[in-house]
Amino acid sequence: QVQLVESGGGLVQPGGSLRLSCAASGSIFSMNRMGWYRQAPGTGRELVATITSAGNTNYADSVQGRFTISRDNAKKTGYLQMNSLNPEDTAVYYCNADVATWYTGGLRTDNYWGQGTQVTVSS
């Protein structure tokens, strides 16, 4: 069974920084696309950033230039460095990944979500 566990959320003042981590565990053959999403109260879940296994990245316009997504394939961990935070960044942040695992018939790829970590930007 694959699990994604986020950490690093918390309360930060406007202009501050946080680094989120997403650690994967389980019988993992490989991790393919990874992404970070967020959901503020009363809104839908929105894409923040994605990164492929080759390191190609994509960002939402609202975080471009402030957030950086990265990954350590050996550690099966993804990261989201968030700088110049503002109150509009307040949300629950979720990690998402396409993970390949072995099963009796061979390899299969499934999509997984973490449980989320709260980020609050407030003075």
JSON list of C-alpha atoms in Angstrom, two decimals:
[
{"chain": "A", "resi": 1, "resn": "GLN", "atom": "CA", "xyz": [0.00, 0.00, 0.00]},
{"chain": "A", "resi": 2, "resn": "VAL", "atom": "CA", "xyz": [1.36, 3.41, -0.97]},
{"chain": "A", "resi": 3, "resn": "GLN", "atom": "CA", "xyz": [1.10, 6.38, 1.35]},
{"chain": "A", "resi": 4, "resn": "LEU", "atom": "CA", "xyz": [1.95, 10.03, 0.75]},
{"chain": "A", "resi": 5, "resn": "VAL", "atom": "CA", "xyz": [2.58, 12.07, 3.88]},
{"chain": "A", "resi": 6, "resn": "GLU", "atom": "CA", "xyz": [2.90, 15.85, 3.77]},
{"chain": "A", "resi": 7, "resn": "SER", "atom": "CA", "xyz": [4.70, 17.94, 6.36]},
{"chain": "A", "resi": 8, "resn": "GLY", "atom": "CA", "xyz": [5.99, 21.46, 6.81]},
{"chain": "A", "resi": 9, "resn": "GLY", "atom": "CA", "xyz": [2.77, 23.44, 6.96]},
{"chain": "A", "resi": 10, "resn": "GLY", "atom": "CA", "xyz": [2.04, 26.02, 9.61]},
{"chain": "A", "resi": 11, "resn": "LEU", "atom": "CA", "xyz": [1.40, 29.66, 10.38]},
{"chain": "A", "resi": 12, "resn": "VAL", "atom": "CA", "xyz": [3.60, 32.25, 8.71]},
{"chain": "A", "resi": 13, "resn": "GLN", "atom": "CA", "xyz": [3.50, 36.02, 8.37]},
{"chain": "A", "resi": 14, "resn": "PRO", "atom": "CA", "xyz": [2.95, 37.70, 5.00]},
{"chain": "A", "resi": 15, "resn": "GLY", "atom": "CA", "xyz": [6.21, 37.79, 3.09]},
{"chain": "A", "resi": 16, "resn": "GLY", "atom": "CA", "xyz": [7.50, 34.71, 4.86]},
{"chain": "A", "resi": 17, "resn": "SER", "atom": "CA", "xyz": [8.50, 31.29, 3.57]},
{"chain": "A", "resi": 18, "resn": "LEU", "atom": "CA", "xyz": [7.63, 27.67, 4.16]},
{"chain": "A", "resi": 19, "resn": "ARG", "atom": "CA", "xyz": [8.90, 24.41, 2.71]},
{"chain": "A", "resi": 20, "resn": "LEU", "atom": "CA", "xyz": [6.48, 21.55, 2.31]},
{"chain": "A", "resi": 21, "resn": "SER", "atom": "CA", "xyz": [7.60, 17.94, 1.98]},
{"chain": "A", "resi": 22, "resn": "CYS", "atom": "CA", "xyz": [5.77, 14.91, 0.62]},
{"chain": "A", "resi": 23, "resn": "ALA", "atom": "CA", "xyz": [7.26, 11.55, 1.55]},
{"chain": "A", "resi": 24, "resn": "ALA", "atom": "CA", "xyz": [6.10, 8.41, -0.20]},
{"chain": "A", "resi": 25, "resn": "SER", "atom": "CA", "xyz": [6.23, 4.97, 1.40]},
{"chain": "A", "resi": 26, "resn": "GLY", "atom": "CA", "xyz": [5.25, 1.47, 0.39]},
{"chain": "A", "resi": 27, "resn": "SER", "atom": "CA", "xyz": [6.28, -1.03, -2.26]},
{"chain": "A", "resi": 28, "resn": "ILE", "atom": "CA", "xyz": [7.11, 1.59, -4.87]},
{"chain": "A", "resi": 29, "resn": "PHE", "atom": "CA", "xyz": [8.77, 0.76, -8.17]},
{"chain": "A", "resi": 30, "resn": "SER", "atom": "CA", "xyz": [8.88, 4.35, -9.38]},
{"chain": "A", "resi": 31, "resn": "MET", "atom": "CA", "xyz": [7.24, 7.72, -8.90]},
{"chain": "A", "resi": 32, "resn": "ASN", "atom": "CA", "xyz": [6.24, 9.49, -12.03]},
{"chain": "A", "resi": 33, "resn": "ARG", "atom": "CA", "xyz": [4.47, 12.85, -12.11]},
{"chain": "A", "resi": 34, "resn": "MET", "atom": "CA", "xyz": [4.19, 14.59, -8.74]},
{"chain": "A", "resi": 35, "resn": "GLY", "atom": "CA", "xyz": [2.13, 17.63, -7.97]},
{"chain": "A", "resi": 36, "resn": "TRP", "atom": "CA", "xyz": [0.96, 20.00, -5.29]},
{"chain": "A", "resi": 37, "resn": "TYR", "atom": "CA", "xyz": [-2.64, 21.20, -5.08]},
{"chain": "A", "resi": 38, "resn": "ARG", "atom": "CA", "xyz": [-4.37, 23.47, -2.62]},
{"chain": "A", "resi": 39, "resn": "GLN", "atom": "CA", "xyz": [-7.87, 24.09, -1.40]},
{"chain": "A", "resi": 40, "resn": "ALA", "atom": "CA", "xyz": [-8.99, 27.20, 0.43]},
{"chain": "A", "resi": 41, "resn": "PRO", "atom": "CA", "xyz": [-12.24, 27.26, 2.44]},
{"chain": "A", "resi": 42, "resn": "GLY", "atom": "CA", "xyz": [-15.28, 27.43, 0.17]},
{"chain": "A", "resi": 43, "resn": "THR", "atom": "CA", "xyz": [-13.30, 26.84, -3.01]},
{"chain": "A", "resi": 44, "resn": "GLY", "atom": "CA", "xyz": [-12.36, 23.90, -5.19]},
{"chain": "A", "resi": 45, "resn": "ARG", "atom": "CA", "xyz": [-9.01, 22.20, -5.23]},
{"chain": "A", "resi": 46, "resn": "GLU", "atom": "CA", "xyz": [-6.58, 23.94, -7.57]},
{"chain": "A", "resi": 47, "resn": "LEU", "atom": "CA", "xyz": [-3.29, 22.95, -9.12]},
{"chain": "A", "resi": 48, "resn": "VAL", "atom": "CA", "xyz": [-0.25, 24.71, -7.70]},
{"chain": "A", "resi": 49, "resn": "ALA", "atom": "CA", "xyz": [2.68, 23.01, -9.40]},
{"chain": "A", "resi": 50, "resn": "THR", "atom": "CA", "xyz": [3.76, 19.76, -11.02]},
{"chain": "A", "resi": 51, "resn": "ILE", "atom": "CA", "xyz": [7.05, 18.05, -11.74]},
{"chain": "A", "resi": 52, "resn": "THR", "atom": "CA", "xyz": [7.78, 15.07, -13.96]},
{"chain": "A", "resi": 53, "resn": "SER", "atom": "CA", "xyz": [10.24, 12.30, -13.20]},
{"chain": "A", "resi": 54, "resn": "ALA", "atom": "CA", "xyz": [12.67, 14.06, -15.54]},
{"chain": "A", "resi": 55, "resn": "GLY", "atom": "CA", "xyz": [12.36, 17.29, -13.58]},
{"chain": "A", "resi": 56, "resn": "ASN", "atom": "CA", "xyz": [10.16, 19.30, -15.92]},
{"chain": "A", "resi": 57, "resn": "THR", "atom": "CA", "xyz": [8.03, 21.73, -13.95]},
{"chain": "A", "resi": 58, "resn": "ASN", "atom": "CA", "xyz": [4.79, 23.62, -14.38]},
{"chain": "A", "resi": 59, "resn": "TYR", "atom": "CA", "xyz": [3.28, 26.31, -12.15]},
{"chain": "A", "resi": 60, "resn": "ALA", "atom": "CA", "xyz": [-0.01, 28.08, -11.67]},
{"chain": "A", "resi": 61, "resn": "ASP", "atom": "CA", "xyz": [0.20, 31.73, -12.69]},
{"chain": "A", "resi": 62, "resn": "SER", "atom": "CA", "xyz": [-0.59, 32.79, -9.14]},
{"chain": "A", "resi": 63, "resn": "VAL", "atom": "CA", "xyz": [2.57, 31.18, -7.72]},
{"chain": "A", "resi": 64, "resn": "GLN", "atom": "CA", "xyz": [4.98, 31.53, -10.66]},
{"chain": "A", "resi": 65, "resn": "GLY", "atom": "CA", "xyz": [8.22, 33.08, -9.48]},
{"chain": "A", "resi": 66, "resn": "ARG", "atom": "CA", "xyz": [7.41, 32.59, -5.78]},
{"chain": "A", "resi": 67, "resn": "PHE", "atom": "CA", "xyz": [7.08, 28.81, -5.42]},
{"chain": "A", "resi": 68, "resn": "THR", "atom": "CA", "xyz": [9.54, 26.11, -6.48]},
{"chain": "A", "resi": 69, "resn": "ILE", "atom": "CA", "xyz": [8.68, 22.44, -6.83]},
{"chain": "A", "resi": 70, "resn": "SER", "atom": "CA", "xyz": [11.43, 19.84, -6.62]},
{"chain": "A", "resi": 71, "resn": "ARG", "atom": "CA", "xyz": [11.94, 16.17, -5.89]},
{"chain": "A", "resi": 72, "resn": "ASP", "atom": "CA", "xyz": [14.50, 13.69, -4.62]},
{"chain": "A", "resi": 73, "resn": "ASN", "atom": "CA", "xyz": [13.82, 10.43, -6.45]},
{"chain": "A", "resi": 74, "resn": "ALA", "atom": "CA", "xyz": [16.19, 8.42, -4.25]},
{"chain": "A", "resi": 75, "resn": "LYS", "atom": "CA", "xyz": [14.30, 9.53, -1.15]},
{"chain": "A", "resi": 76, "resn": "LYS", "atom": "CA", "xyz": [10.89, 9.24, -2.87]},
{"chain": "A", "resi": 77, "resn": "THR", "atom": "CA", "xyz": [10.16, 12.74, -1.60]},
{"chain": "A", "resi": 78, "resn": "GLY", "atom": "CA", "xyz": [8.78, 15.86, -3.22]},
{"chain": "A", "resi": 79, "resn": "TYR", "atom": "CA", "xyz": [9.10, 19.42, -2.02]},
{"chain": "A", "resi": 80, "resn": "LEU", "atom": "CA", "xyz": [7.38, 22.76, -2.44]},
{"chain": "A", "resi": 81, "resn": "GLN", "atom": "CA", "xyz": [9.41, 25.82, -1.46]},
{"chain": "A", "resi": 82, "resn": "MET", "atom": "CA", "xyz": [7.06, 28.74, -0.94]},
{"chain": "A", "resi": 83, "resn": "ASN", "atom": "CA", "xyz": [8.44, 32.27, -0.72]},
{"chain": "A", "resi": 84, "resn": "SER", "atom": "CA", "xyz": [6.83, 35.70, -0.52]},
{"chain": "A", "resi": 85, "resn": "LEU", "atom": "CA", "xyz": [3.70, 34.18, 0.92]},
{"chain": "A", "resi": 86, "resn": "ASN", "atom": "CA", "xyz": [0.54, 36.26, 1.09]},
{"chain": "A", "resi": 87, "resn": "PRO", "atom": "CA", "xyz": [-2.85, 35.68, 2.74]},
{"chain": "A", "resi": 88, "resn": "GLU", "atom": "CA", "xyz": [-4.29, 34.42, -0.57]},
{"chain": "A", "resi": 89, "resn": "ASP", "atom": "CA", "xyz": [-1.96, 31.42, -0.28]},
{"chain": "A", "resi": 90, "resn": "THR", "atom": "CA", "xyz": [-3.80, 30.24, 2.83]},
{"chain": "A", "resi": 91, "resn": "ALA", "atom": "CA", "xyz": [-5.16, 26.78, 2.12]},
{"chain": "A", "resi": 92, "resn": "VAL", "atom": "CA", "xyz": [-4.77, 23.09, 2.77]},
{"chain": "A", "resi": 93, "resn": "TYR", "atom": "CA", "xyz": [-1.97, 21.86, 0.52]},
{"chain": "A", "resi": 94, "resn": "TYR", "atom": "CA", "xyz": [-2.14, 18.35, -0.89]},
{"chain": "A", "resi": 95, "resn": "CYS", "atom": "CA", "xyz": [0.52, 16.20, -2.48]},
{"chain": "A", "resi": 96, "resn": "ASN", "atom": "CA", "xyz": [-0.44, 14.07, -5.47]},
{"chain": "A", "resi": 97, "resn": "ALA", "atom": "CA", "xyz": [1.60, 11.49, -7.35]},
{"chain": "A", "resi": 98, "resn": "ASP", "atom": "CA", "xyz": [1.39, 8.81, -10.00]},
{"chain": "A", "resi": 99, "resn": "VAL", "atom": "CA", "xyz": [3.11, 5.81, -8.48]},
{"chain": "A", "resi": 100, "resn": "ALA", "atom": "CA", "xyz": [4.10, 2.56, -10.12]},
{"chain": "A", "resi": 101, "resn": "THR", "atom": "CA", "xyz": [3.95, -0.58, -7.99]},
{"chain": "A", "resi": 102, "resn": "TRP", "atom": "CA", "xyz": [4.43, -4.29, -8.58]},
{"chain": "A", "resi": 103, "resn": "TYR", "atom": "CA", "xyz": [1.50, -6.65, -8.44]},
{"chain": "A", "resi": 104, "resn": "THR", "atom": "CA", "xyz": [1.13, -10.30, -9.42]},
{"chain": "A", "resi": 105, "resn": "GLY", "atom": "CA", "xyz": [0.44, -9.38, -13.04]},
{"chain": "A", "resi": 106, "resn": "GLY", "atom": "CA", "xyz": [3.33, -6.95, -13.39]},
{"chain": "A", "resi": 107, "resn": "LEU", "atom": "CA", "xyz": [3.54, -3.18, -12.96]},
{"chain": "A", "resi": 108, "resn": "ARG", "atom": "CA", "xyz": [0.61, -0.86, -12.42]},
{"chain": "A", "resi": 109, "resn": "THR", "atom": "CA", "xyz": [0.39, 2.90, -12.01]},
{"chain": "A", "resi": 110, "resn": "ASP", "atom": "CA", "xyz": [-2.13, 4.51, -9.70]},
{"chain": "A", "resi": 111, "resn": "ASN", "atom": "CA", "xyz": [-2.77, 8.06, -8.55]},
{"chain": "A", "resi": 112, "resn": "TYR", "atom": "CA", "xyz": [-2.42, 8.85, -4.86]},
{"chain": "A", "resi": 113, "resn": "TRP", "atom": "CA", "xyz": [-3.22, 11.79, -2.61]},
{"chain": "A", "resi": 114, "resn": "GLY", "atom": "CA", "xyz": [-1.75, 12.80, 0.72]},
{"chain": "A", "resi": 115, "resn": "GLN", "atom": "CA", "xyz": [-3.87, 13.83, 3.68]},
{"chain": "A", "resi": 116, "resn": "GLY", "atom": "CA", "xyz": [-3.04, 17.52, 3.34]},
{"chain": "A", "resi": 117, "resn": "THR", "atom": "CA", "xyz": [-1.18, 20.07, 5.43]},
{"chain": "A", "resi": 118, "resn": "GLN", "atom": "CA", "xyz": [-2.55, 23.45, 6.51]},
{"chain": "A", "resi": 119, "resn": "VAL", "atom": "CA", "xyz": [-0.76, 26.62, 5.46]},
{"chain": "A", "resi": 120, "resn": "THR", "atom": "CA", "xyz": [-1.98, 29.84, 7.04]},
{"chain": "A", "resi": 121, "resn": "VAL", "atom": "CA", "xyz": [-0.54, 33.22, 6.08]},
{"chain": "A", "resi": 122, "resn": "SER", "atom": "CA", "xyz": [-1.55, 35.89, 8.55]},
{"chain": "A", "resi": 123, "resn": "SER", "atom": "CA", "xyz": [-0.11, 38.70, 10.61]}
]
